């Protein structure tokens, strides 16, 4: 019963995130909303697995916890550096190289 | 009233489909059109999955009815339903639409990528990706003889 | 309403809420004229549909949608928008009215058509009662693997999946030809690191990425090899593997990634996947079965040599279906190769293309 | 004993959801990017920890608990890193905070943009 309540709370939090994604003034608000939405979706997937009695479906929550990171980096790189190919470092490879 | 409850899924999927169609038609920008097309494709997938759902069913990964999960599911679905619709004591949703939609999603992304590649090449050739501007440029260029007229 | 169980309100309520969320997101995409927020909302759209698919008991499809929809398609769209900069998305007024009327008209006709569809979730509907059940019952003794979706995808319907793998391979070739070659492709250009303040040197990201890339790749193989026991399989695993390479390219720069996974190597692996898939089919023919009929993958004398501890002692009541197990595993591996190499090739095409486009109206005749 | 664990787990999960909800409210109402990043990322990781702890109590010692712990580890790894990168990008893109002025930003920017 409490799990369904937790799922409902998460759904409300996710809809607030959608509201922020839609009206967010700057692009960074939108990336933030997408990132936070992703983390909440991971939790919702975990809870759905338990509410519907098939907890073996945590793989989907697991995989999305990883993919969310990649999408956020791609969006951040796009808005800030306008290029998907540039390495995220300021020293040239010769000098730095180890990150 | 019950018609709304039982057909809500189909109506919602069609609203999504029409949203995709509207986005597709209401703009000349090629990339935005492909977003509309992607929404349209995904909604057809949602429609198939809605058809395949069996209420009280679980995912089509067979589990034995005596396991804790199996008993919990059977208790929730009611013994009479399980007897009538269950396979070896567990009700499953229909797995066939899942197979179709699984490959449809991956092929959808592959074709989206090819479409976007064409849009990029159009941008490099014509300098714009608005369809009406491209057509206008085409007319100008075929008149000037730089581009052989379309067959 | 024969046999419809109105219960499980949690399932129905969740399904309804998620669908309403999807409609809100599509309305927001339709309303916004900024391409960038449309792409972010597209990511949210496929994420919510992934959760909805889990609620609809479609675990494998939710897996694919979460990985492909929110991950790869967002990155491909970003690459495309990057390469088509300067083309503002002008949405003129007169264009809005006619499509709206058309969409409403077609929508009304379709909704009218759905009135005589079977009730949602009705176990006795023709689709669920006959064909669906036949496969659920048959997979147990035909193949002996729990995941019916993978069984149907790779064995009952193996020939179609081979076709889909070739379609994906063709998409890889298409994108490689259009964006991967020519003087503006990545092969012959160096990208200098970002000029900028100290904040542009993302140490945290580089360390986190170094930690995560091996985990993502390992997880991809986990998804691949337990594809017939739980949700997972070749398609999802291929995309996860590609996401690991894309993460490396995003953080450490395309130059280093292309040094590690050369574009020519990626195209070769894409071909290798299709070759492996068709090769398995041909070996079945050579062993006397039909194309892609895995029961004939192992001739009798080889099957006898497979030790018992792999799948338990042989008892005639439940035959082991060695051929089916290894056949499905092998073609899923082929699909993994093709899908992973395709997504990597597509990313190389979009990320590696530089953007200096000619002025409008002056197309170079015979542009390479 | 079993349902005591079940209720304890459910309570923790509900607490996690409440935290996530408060975080979402924060993201909605805070004035500028930095405070929103702060609100979102802290309540995300906090809510995730509470919720996953609750689910672990419910699922007891099994493969599912291992997967839950793995989900927790990945959220702990990625969410703060992403929030840090986002704040970094916003800062280097010149977003000045709405409340008060970071003197260090000015010095850094003067120092940074040589």
XYZ file of C-alpha atoms in Angstrom:
732
model
C 0.000 0.000 0.000
C 2.782 2.369 1.002
C 4.602 1.489 -2.221
C 1.653 2.658 -4.282
C 1.715 5.897 -2.269
C 5.434 6.245 -2.982
C 4.785 5.620 -6.691
C 2.060 8.295 -6.664
C 4.466 10.758 -4.994
C 7.082 10.022 -7.615
C 4.568 10.558 -10.402
C 3.670 13.994 -9.017
C 7.379 14.846 -8.745
C 7.871 13.723 -12.365
C 5.008 15.892 -13.604
C 6.570 18.881 -11.805
C 9.780 18.089 -13.629
C 7.919 18.043 -16.941
C 6.487 21.464 -16.045
C 10.018 22.729 -15.400
C 11.229 21.194 -18.672
C 8.460 22.905 -20.619
C 8.737 26.358 -19.096
C 12.349 26.393 -17.931
C 13.729 29.821 -19.022
C 17.322 28.799 -19.734
C 18.475 25.611 -21.441
C 20.299 24.499 -18.328
C 16.964 24.341 -16.500
C 15.710 22.000 -19.190
C 18.743 19.744 -18.968
C 18.393 19.727 -15.207
C 14.707 18.814 -15.493
C 15.536 15.994 -17.912
C 18.286 14.658 -15.646
C 16.169 14.761 -12.518
C 13.230 13.278 -14.420
C 15.500 10.390 -15.430
C 16.570 9.655 -11.874
C 12.972 9.715 -10.671
C 11.998 7.377 -13.511
C 14.669 4.921 -12.357
C 13.092 4.924 -8.896
C 9.581 4.600 -10.335
C 10.682 1.602 -12.440
C 12.122 -0.025 -9.306
C 8.891 0.532 -7.368
C 6.703 -0.683 -10.268
C 8.750 -3.872 -10.287
C 7.825 -4.416 -6.641
C 4.187 -3.285 -6.863
C 3.461 -5.655 -9.739
C 5.260 -8.539 -8.118
C 8.049 -8.978 -10.726
C 11.118 -7.437 -9.061
C 13.292 -9.129 -11.701
C 12.598 -6.084 -13.925
C 15.185 -3.988 -12.096
C 17.432 -4.403 -15.138
C 15.531 -1.649 -16.887
C 16.003 0.708 -13.928
C 19.673 -0.288 -13.810
C 20.278 0.415 -17.494
C 18.495 3.720 -17.407
C 20.504 4.899 -14.408
C 23.532 4.636 -16.756
C 21.972 6.023 -19.929
C 20.627 9.091 -18.109
C 24.205 10.191 -17.432
C 25.142 9.937 -21.127
C 22.101 11.910 -22.297
C 22.757 14.667 -19.757
C 26.387 14.996 -20.878
C 25.358 15.104 -24.549
C 22.781 17.831 -23.861
C 25.199 19.814 -21.693
C 27.942 19.572 -24.288
C 25.547 20.617 -27.010
C 24.303 23.734 -25.232
C 27.619 24.843 -23.779
C 30.221 23.894 -26.368
C 28.119 23.553 -29.541
C 30.074 20.455 -30.541
C 29.762 16.758 -29.802
C 33.302 15.947 -30.841
C 35.476 18.284 -28.756
C 37.203 16.647 -25.763
C 36.064 18.040 -22.380
C 39.450 19.411 -21.411
C 41.261 22.715 -21.747
C 44.836 21.570 -22.104
C 45.965 20.240 -25.440
C 46.568 16.486 -25.494
C 50.352 16.831 -25.756
C 50.663 18.637 -22.469
C 47.787 17.161 -20.371
C 46.662 13.851 -21.749
C 45.724 12.202 -18.456
C 42.607 14.233 -17.675
C -19.228 5.384 -19.112
C -17.588 1.960 -19.150
C -16.738 2.423 -22.823
C -14.445 5.265 -21.819
C -12.760 3.126 -19.161
C -12.113 0.190 -21.452
C -11.168 2.206 -24.537
C -9.174 4.950 -22.855
C -5.897 3.473 -24.037
C -6.860 3.438 -27.693
C -8.166 7.006 -27.610
C -5.011 8.252 -25.870
C -2.791 6.478 -28.428
C -4.715 8.049 -31.295
C -4.408 11.494 -29.687
C -0.629 10.917 -29.589
C -0.674 9.793 -33.225
C -2.571 12.906 -34.283
C -0.170 15.060 -32.248
C 2.675 13.513 -34.231
C 0.800 14.095 -37.474
C 0.160 17.737 -36.557
C 3.837 18.316 -35.752
C 4.756 16.630 -39.011
C 2.438 18.760 -41.144
C 2.634 22.084 -39.366
C 6.272 22.843 -40.124
C 8.598 23.039 -43.062
C 11.724 22.321 -41.028
C 12.947 18.830 -41.953
C 14.396 17.953 -38.548
C 11.198 18.971 -36.799
C 9.205 16.898 -39.254
C 11.261 13.881 -38.332
C 10.481 14.447 -34.664
C 6.785 14.361 -35.585
C 7.361 11.191 -37.577
C 9.170 9.569 -34.637
C 6.230 10.374 -32.343
C 3.848 8.910 -34.922
C 5.888 5.682 -35.148
C 6.172 5.275 -31.384
C 2.436 5.735 -30.937
C 1.692 2.885 -33.357
C 3.930 0.766 -31.142
C 1.963 1.823 -28.063
C -1.244 0.844 -29.872
C -0.012 -2.694 -30.554
C 1.117 -3.155 -26.967
C -2.259 -1.930 -25.667
C -3.958 -4.598 -27.773
C -1.684 -7.281 -26.355
C -2.155 -6.507 -22.673
C -4.128 -9.122 -20.714
C -5.492 -7.678 -17.478
C -4.159 -9.642 -14.526
C -1.355 -10.893 -16.744
C 2.368 -10.530 -16.273
C 5.279 -10.274 -18.673
C 5.764 -13.164 -21.047
C 8.724 -14.648 -19.165
C 7.475 -18.015 -17.915
C 7.712 -18.537 -14.158
C 6.400 -21.591 -12.351
C 3.084 -21.124 -10.617
C 4.371 -22.526 -7.340
C 6.993 -19.810 -6.878
C 6.215 -16.950 -4.488
C 5.745 -14.556 -7.406
C 3.486 -17.001 -9.221
C 1.251 -17.496 -6.196
C 1.038 -13.760 -5.501
C -0.003 -13.119 -9.111
C -2.518 -15.976 -9.112
C -4.036 -14.758 -5.834
C -4.424 -11.287 -7.261
C -5.957 -12.441 -10.539
C -8.446 -14.772 -8.874
C -8.409 -18.567 -9.212
C -11.288 -18.701 -11.695
C -9.557 -16.328 -14.148
C -6.264 -18.161 -13.790
C -7.997 -21.461 -14.506
C -9.659 -20.089 -17.633
C -6.890 -17.920 -19.090
C -3.712 -18.976 -17.354
C -0.951 -20.983 -19.002
C 0.332 -23.525 -16.408
C -1.214 -21.537 -13.587
C -0.031 -18.015 -14.518
C -1.757 -15.451 -16.739
C 0.623 -13.855 -19.240
C 0.149 -10.893 -21.520
C 0.342 -11.623 -25.244
C 4.069 -11.704 -26.248
C 3.601 -11.325 -30.013
C 3.096 -7.527 -30.219
C 6.185 -7.133 -28.034
C 8.306 -8.943 -30.619
C 7.093 -6.730 -33.463
C 7.484 -3.456 -31.579
C 10.909 -4.341 -30.223
C 12.437 -4.512 -33.693
C 10.256 -1.634 -34.926
C 11.827 0.724 -32.363
C 15.399 -0.147 -33.307
C 14.662 0.053 -37.042
C 12.824 3.338 -36.374
C 15.940 4.909 -34.879
C 18.095 3.597 -37.728
C 15.776 5.139 -40.328
C 15.559 8.366 -38.265
C 19.361 8.552 -38.475
C 19.324 8.079 -42.266
C 16.605 10.734 -42.615
C 18.604 13.186 -40.525
C 21.720 12.430 -42.583
C 19.776 13.363 -45.718
C 18.616 16.575 -44.004
C 22.248 17.431 -43.187
C 23.330 16.880 -46.770
C 20.393 18.996 -47.974
C 21.511 21.727 -45.591
C 25.048 21.550 -46.996
C 23.814 21.611 -50.585
C 21.022 24.188 -50.311
C 22.004 26.075 -47.186
C 18.553 25.579 -45.671
C 16.303 22.791 -44.469
C 12.956 24.508 -44.956
C 11.172 22.466 -47.587
C 9.556 25.412 -49.368
C 12.884 27.272 -49.592
C 14.519 24.179 -51.043
C 11.781 23.844 -53.652
C 12.131 27.525 -54.543
C 15.893 27.089 -54.934
C 15.319 23.993 -57.048
C 13.085 25.914 -59.428
C 15.656 28.720 -59.689
C 18.492 26.287 -60.317
C 16.708 24.106 -62.860
C 15.811 27.313 -64.710
C 19.481 28.322 -64.613
C 20.429 24.874 -65.856
C 22.822 24.186 -62.971
C 20.791 21.178 -61.801
C 19.233 18.697 -64.222
C 15.406 18.787 -63.807
C 13.845 16.119 -61.643
C 12.606 13.152 -63.765
C -17.460 -7.330 -21.077
C -16.660 -11.004 -21.030
C -13.855 -12.062 -18.782
C -12.549 -8.560 -18.240
C -11.082 -8.194 -14.771
C -11.784 -4.602 -13.662
C -9.354 -5.131 -10.793
C -5.737 -4.167 -10.684
C -6.726 -0.501 -10.406
C -3.113 0.323 -9.594
C -2.161 -1.022 -13.022
C -4.987 0.782 -14.802
C -4.520 4.050 -12.870
C -0.761 4.097 -13.538
C -1.370 3.350 -17.220
C -3.886 6.220 -17.496
C -1.632 8.720 -15.685
C 1.353 7.863 -17.871
C -0.707 8.206 -21.056
C -1.917 11.634 -19.923
C 1.734 12.564 -19.302
C 2.605 11.440 -22.846
C -0.188 13.555 -24.323
C 1.000 16.598 -22.322
C 4.562 16.122 -23.591
C 3.429 15.809 -27.222
C 1.306 18.955 -26.808
C 4.375 20.743 -25.421
C 6.483 19.555 -28.387
C 3.805 20.784 -30.791
C 3.619 24.158 -29.020
C 7.316 24.934 -28.714
C 9.069 26.387 -31.760
C 12.537 25.959 -30.267
C 14.178 22.837 -31.678
C 16.312 22.282 -28.606
C 13.455 21.989 -26.120
C 11.664 19.757 -28.648
C 14.625 17.352 -28.495
C 14.673 17.315 -24.691
C 10.917 16.735 -24.606
C 11.423 13.907 -27.151
C 13.807 12.305 -24.629
C 11.200 12.645 -21.868
C 8.525 11.267 -24.222
C 10.405 8.028 -24.896
C 11.293 7.749 -21.201
C 7.657 7.971 -20.084
C 6.671 5.499 -22.819
C 9.371 3.146 -21.468
C 7.759 3.303 -18.005
C 4.333 2.821 -19.612
C 5.641 -0.268 -21.421
C 6.774 -1.747 -18.102
C 3.279 -1.182 -16.742
C 1.941 -2.937 -19.872
C 4.075 -6.010 -19.041
C 6.295 -5.434 -22.068
C 9.655 -5.711 -20.300
C 11.819 -6.279 -23.394
C 10.203 -3.418 -25.300
C 10.565 -1.098 -22.297
C 14.254 -2.023 -22.227
C 14.680 -1.126 -25.881
C 12.646 2.071 -25.642
C 14.547 3.293 -22.575
C 17.930 2.650 -24.168
C 17.198 3.620 -27.759
C 14.560 6.284 -27.365
C 16.030 8.332 -24.537
C 19.678 7.590 -25.317
C 20.638 7.211 -28.946
C 17.839 9.075 -30.705
C 18.365 12.169 -28.518
C 22.087 12.159 -29.368
C 21.417 11.649 -33.094
C 18.870 14.483 -33.084
C 21.367 16.749 -31.283
C 24.001 15.888 -33.895
C 21.563 16.705 -36.679
C 20.531 20.038 -35.150
C 24.192 20.898 -34.675
C 24.882 20.264 -38.356
C 21.828 22.157 -39.583
C 22.487 25.286 -37.504
C 21.447 28.640 -38.907
C 18.269 27.167 -40.352
C 15.809 28.651 -37.887
C 12.625 26.598 -37.420
C 10.165 29.079 -38.878
C 6.615 27.955 -38.154
C 4.419 30.358 -40.146
C 0.833 30.987 -39.008
C -1.053 29.860 -42.103
C 0.645 26.473 -41.828
C -0.932 25.755 -38.449
C -4.627 25.808 -39.317
C -4.950 23.248 -42.108
C -2.831 20.527 -40.410
C -4.842 21.003 -37.214
C -8.113 20.446 -39.081
C -6.664 17.451 -40.912
C -5.297 15.896 -37.707
C -8.621 16.387 -35.921
C -10.554 14.862 -38.822
C -8.318 11.802 -39.124
C -8.309 11.490 -35.338
C -12.098 11.525 -35.153
C -12.360 8.811 -37.809
C -9.777 6.651 -36.021
C -11.426 7.086 -32.628
C -14.740 6.105 -34.185
C -12.990 3.027 -35.544
C -11.686 2.027 -32.113
C -15.210 1.732 -30.689
C -15.500 -1.896 -31.723
C -12.033 -2.908 -30.683
C -11.975 -5.499 -27.879
C -11.955 -4.045 -24.383
C -8.557 -3.088 -23.075
C -7.003 -6.032 -21.228
C -9.691 -8.522 -22.266
C -8.161 -12.014 -22.024
C -10.766 -13.440 -24.393
C -10.015 -11.061 -27.257
C -9.106 -12.911 -30.455
C -5.478 -11.737 -30.396
C -4.832 -12.802 -26.845
C -6.912 -15.964 -26.724
C -5.622 -17.931 -29.707
C -2.327 -16.938 -31.289
C -0.784 -15.443 -28.188
C -1.564 -18.451 -26.053
C -0.337 -20.868 -28.707
C 3.170 -19.440 -28.492
C 3.063 -19.250 -24.708
C 2.229 -22.940 -24.514
C 4.496 -24.081 -27.338
C 7.713 -22.362 -26.254
C 8.002 -24.515 -23.140
C 8.521 -27.811 -24.928
C 9.753 -26.477 -28.272
C 12.662 -24.527 -26.898
C 12.755 -24.670 -23.144
C 13.777 -21.054 -22.634
C 11.727 -18.871 -20.247
C 11.675 -15.606 -22.210
C 8.951 -16.214 -24.807
C 9.600 -12.853 -26.495
C 13.229 -13.771 -27.219
C 12.149 -17.245 -28.333
C 9.664 -15.851 -30.849
C 12.022 -13.059 -31.928
C 15.051 -15.201 -32.626
C 13.771 -18.669 -33.348
C 10.165 -18.864 -34.476
C 10.575 -15.633 -36.401
C 14.342 -15.825 -36.928
C 14.132 -15.116 -40.656
C 12.322 -11.777 -40.117
C 14.842 -10.759 -37.485
C 17.599 -11.494 -39.989
C 15.790 -9.109 -42.344
C 15.637 -6.435 -39.643
C 19.335 -6.871 -38.896
C 20.067 -6.304 -42.590
C 17.835 -3.173 -42.527
C 19.866 -1.820 -39.599
C 23.089 -2.671 -41.418
C 21.785 -0.824 -44.489
C 21.076 2.233 -42.297
C 24.679 2.108 -41.080
C 25.961 2.052 -44.670
C 23.591 4.877 -45.634
C 24.713 7.200 -42.860
C 28.372 6.247 -43.349
C 28.230 7.100 -47.065
C 26.369 10.371 -46.593
C 28.190 11.725 -43.563
C 31.232 9.576 -43.019
C 33.208 10.413 -46.177
C 34.186 13.586 -48.039
C 36.606 16.314 -46.999
C 34.477 17.488 -44.084
C 34.334 14.115 -42.371
C 36.358 13.548 -39.206
C 39.057 11.437 -40.772
C 41.305 14.320 -41.800
C 40.676 17.019 -39.186
C 42.041 17.623 -35.705
C 39.726 19.155 -33.095
C 41.498 21.457 -30.653
C 40.316 21.297 -26.999
C 37.926 23.957 -25.688
C 39.285 27.400 -25.030
C 37.731 28.649 -21.840
C 38.003 29.202 -18.142
C 39.142 26.621 -15.629
C 35.514 25.467 -15.331
C 35.655 23.996 -18.823
C 38.075 21.318 -17.748
C 35.558 18.776 -16.445
C 37.701 16.609 -14.191
C 34.665 15.160 -12.408
C 33.148 14.041 -15.695
C 36.341 12.495 -16.938
C 36.822 10.452 -13.788
C 33.153 9.417 -13.625
C 33.249 8.426 -17.298
C 36.398 6.373 -16.787
C 34.576 4.508 -14.023
C 31.361 4.026 -15.960
C 32.471 3.032 -19.468
C 33.701 -0.479 -18.526
C 30.610 -1.020 -16.349
C 28.272 -0.079 -19.221
C 30.110 -2.371 -21.649
C 30.058 -5.234 -19.146
C 26.374 -4.652 -18.511
C 25.739 -4.816 -22.260
C 27.177 -8.343 -22.361
C 25.156 -9.283 -19.275
C 22.004 -8.142 -21.086
C 23.045 -10.073 -24.163
C 23.801 -13.379 -22.504
C 20.833 -13.522 -20.179
C 18.493 -12.488 -22.988
C 16.602 -15.761 -22.894
C 16.180 -15.893 -19.106
C 15.042 -12.355 -18.408
C 14.300 -9.175 -20.320
C 17.120 -8.412 -22.725
C 18.639 -9.640 -25.966
C 20.787 -8.659 -28.910
C 19.095 -5.397 -29.841
C 19.183 -3.847 -26.371
C 22.712 -5.101 -25.684
C 23.976 -3.661 -28.971
C 22.634 -0.215 -28.175
C 24.058 -0.293 -24.635
C 27.485 -1.196 -26.006
C 27.232 1.664 -28.483
C 26.270 4.032 -25.650
C 29.481 3.060 -23.848
C 31.518 4.073 -26.924
C 29.454 7.269 -27.329
C 30.062 8.196 -23.683
C 33.806 7.796 -24.297
C 33.562 10.016 -27.368
C 31.512 12.667 -25.550
C 33.949 12.985 -22.660
C 37.358 12.193 -24.112
C 36.801 13.629 -27.573
C 36.038 11.961 -30.887
C 39.704 11.846 -31.894
C 40.710 9.454 -29.101
C 37.599 7.325 -29.589
C 38.203 7.024 -33.310
C 41.740 5.954 -32.505
C 40.396 3.260 -30.227
C 37.392 2.106 -32.303
C 38.310 2.915 -35.896
C 35.398 3.746 -38.214
C 36.561 1.052 -40.652
C 36.579 -1.473 -37.799
C 33.033 -0.464 -36.791
C 31.761 -0.944 -40.344
C 33.502 -4.312 -40.463
C 31.863 -5.460 -37.233
C 28.455 -4.433 -38.604
C 29.021 -6.713 -41.581
C 30.377 -9.434 -39.311
C 27.115 -9.481 -37.331
C 24.988 -10.112 -40.396
C 27.513 -12.696 -41.604
C 27.357 -14.532 -38.255
C 23.572 -14.511 -38.305
C 23.287 -15.856 -41.861
C 26.189 -18.246 -41.214
C 24.263 -19.908 -38.401
C 21.347 -20.309 -40.816
C 23.548 -21.921 -43.431
C 25.135 -24.329 -40.935
C 21.613 -25.490 -40.075
C 21.044 -26.212 -43.767
C 24.389 -28.021 -44.023
C 23.401 -30.201 -41.078
C 20.233 -31.241 -42.812
C 17.674 -28.843 -41.293
C 15.945 -25.818 -42.774
C 17.462 -22.328 -42.908
C 17.776 -21.043 -39.316
C 16.266 -24.249 -37.896
C 18.438 -24.478 -34.784
C 17.407 -27.995 -33.870
C 19.823 -29.080 -36.584
C 22.572 -26.753 -35.486
C 24.431 -29.664 -33.878
C 24.600 -33.026 -35.604
C 23.854 -35.923 -33.257
C 27.444 -36.944 -32.521
C 28.442 -33.429 -31.460
C 25.345 -33.026 -29.324
C 26.266 -36.217 -27.462
C 29.625 -34.757 -26.497
C 28.135 -31.675 -24.792
C 28.734 -32.300 -21.058
C 25.696 -32.713 -18.805
C 26.621 -30.029 -16.322
C 25.736 -27.329 -18.839
C 22.015 -27.985 -19.019
C 21.534 -30.880 -16.665
C 21.377 -34.624 -17.385
C 19.601 -35.667 -20.604
C 16.171 -37.188 -19.953
C 13.914 -38.090 -22.870
C 10.819 -36.468 -21.282
C 12.270 -32.955 -21.583
C 14.723 -32.817 -24.486
C 17.468 -30.246 -23.968
C 17.185 -28.379 -27.227
C 20.943 -27.763 -27.306
C 20.609 -26.416 -30.780
C 17.932 -23.899 -29.817
C 19.866 -22.551 -26.817
C 23.145 -22.076 -28.643
C 21.476 -21.014 -31.885
C 19.526 -18.230 -30.179
C 22.605 -17.159 -28.226
C 24.728 -17.055 -31.398
C 22.326 -15.028 -33.518
C 21.709 -12.644 -30.627
C 25.485 -12.144 -30.645
C 25.270 -11.389 -34.382
C 22.517 -8.856 -33.730
C 24.646 -7.354 -30.948
C 27.548 -6.817 -33.341
C 25.424 -5.252 -36.050
C 23.360 -2.954 -33.808
C 26.349 -1.772 -31.755
C 28.458 -1.091 -34.863
C 25.548 0.671 -36.577
C 24.916 3.046 -33.685
C 28.643 3.793 -33.399
C 28.912 4.424 -37.153
C 25.883 6.731 -37.007
C 27.397 8.657 -34.108
C 30.728 8.966 -35.926
C 28.889 10.276 -38.969
C 27.023 12.995 -37.083
C 29.670 13.980 -34.533
C 32.562 13.896 -36.985
C 31.036 16.138 -39.624
C 32.218 19.765 -39.540
C 29.694 22.420 -40.303
C 31.122 24.967 -42.807
C 28.256 24.965 -45.304
C 28.258 27.025 -48.557
C 26.091 30.136 -48.720
C 22.470 29.378 -49.625
C 21.731 29.318 -53.331
C 25.186 28.274 -54.440
C 25.179 24.478 -54.402
C 28.446 22.959 -55.643
C 27.390 20.933 -58.628
C 28.220 17.283 -58.038
C 28.780 17.884 -54.293
C 30.782 14.954 -52.909
C 8.752 -10.256 11.539
C 8.319 -10.359 7.782
C 5.536 -7.808 7.516
C 7.285 -5.572 10.070
C 10.119 -5.376 7.549
C 7.569 -4.857 4.793
C 5.975 -1.893 6.564
C 9.353 -0.446 7.532
C 10.465 -0.742 3.904
C 7.241 0.824 2.685
C 7.664 3.687 5.147
C 11.208 4.354 3.964
C 10.093 4.265 0.340
C 7.302 6.738 1.113
C 9.819 8.987 2.897
C 12.059 8.837 -0.181
C 9.132 9.760 -2.413
C 8.292 12.652 -0.098
C 11.881 13.902 -0.328
C 11.783 13.644 -4.122
C 8.503 15.560 -4.111
C 9.976 18.341 -1.971
C 12.945 18.472 -4.329
C 10.644 18.774 -7.325
C 8.786 21.603 -5.610
C 12.119 23.258 -4.957
C 13.140 22.979 -8.605
C 9.859 24.555 -9.599
C 9.972 27.494 -7.226
C 13.640 28.443 -6.944
C 14.670 31.621 -8.820
C 17.771 30.679 -10.810
C 19.735 27.776 -12.284
C 22.168 27.205 -9.452
C 19.577 26.906 -6.691
C 17.535 24.567 -8.892
C 20.527 22.344 -9.574
C 21.150 22.314 -5.834
C 17.551 21.399 -5.038
C 17.248 18.734 -7.696
C 20.485 16.839 -7.275
C 20.513 16.643 -3.469
C 16.943 15.452 -3.112
C 17.453 13.072 -6.047
C 20.327 11.222 -4.444
C 18.766 11.490 -0.986
C 15.369 10.260 -2.134
C 17.006 7.480 -4.107
C 18.980 6.301 -1.082
C 15.907 6.208 1.155
C 13.750 4.493 -1.429
C 16.286 1.870 -2.399
C 16.977 1.143 1.279
C 13.245 0.643 1.759
C 12.980 -1.695 -1.227
C 16.011 -3.642 0.002
C 14.224 -4.213 3.307
C 11.208 -5.525 1.454
C 13.126 -7.810 -0.856
C 15.363 -9.327 1.817
C 18.601 -11.061 0.876
C 18.278 -12.069 -2.786
C 19.473 -11.277 -6.313
C 16.946 -8.465 -6.364
C 18.687 -6.790 -3.433
C 21.988 -7.011 -5.294
C 20.400 -5.290 -8.293
C 18.925 -2.635 -6.006
C 22.328 -1.944 -4.471
C 23.791 -1.720 -7.992
C 21.097 0.790 -8.976
C 21.950 2.778 -5.859
C 25.689 2.722 -6.684
C 25.091 3.960 -10.245
C 22.750 6.732 -9.105
C 25.357 7.788 -6.551
C 28.003 7.785 -9.286
C 26.158 9.567 -12.042
C 23.704 12.019 -10.491
C 26.190 14.186 -8.543
C 28.693 14.084 -11.420
C 26.038 15.250 -13.864
C 24.885 18.020 -11.497
C 28.485 19.178 -11.051
C 29.085 19.216 -14.796
C 25.858 21.149 -15.322
C 26.764 23.783 -12.720
C 30.225 23.985 -14.284
C 28.785 24.538 -17.733
C 26.268 27.121 -16.505
C 29.038 28.963 -14.649
C 31.441 29.011 -17.581
C 28.564 30.067 -19.854
C 28.333 33.193 -17.777
C 25.168 32.550 -15.765
C 25.428 34.884 -12.782
C 23.491 33.783 -9.689
C 20.279 35.647 -9.016
C 20.826 36.142 -5.302
C 24.084 37.806 -4.234
C 27.227 37.821 -6.324
C 29.964 35.261 -6.224
C 33.119 37.312 -5.900
C 35.161 34.225 -6.740
C 33.353 34.056 -10.102
C 34.484 37.542 -11.022
C 38.086 36.839 -9.968
C 38.048 33.495 -11.762
C 36.501 34.970 -14.844
C 39.051 37.805 -14.915
C 41.763 35.218 -14.315
C 40.119 32.632 -16.553
C 39.562 34.579 -19.758
C 43.226 35.533 -20.527
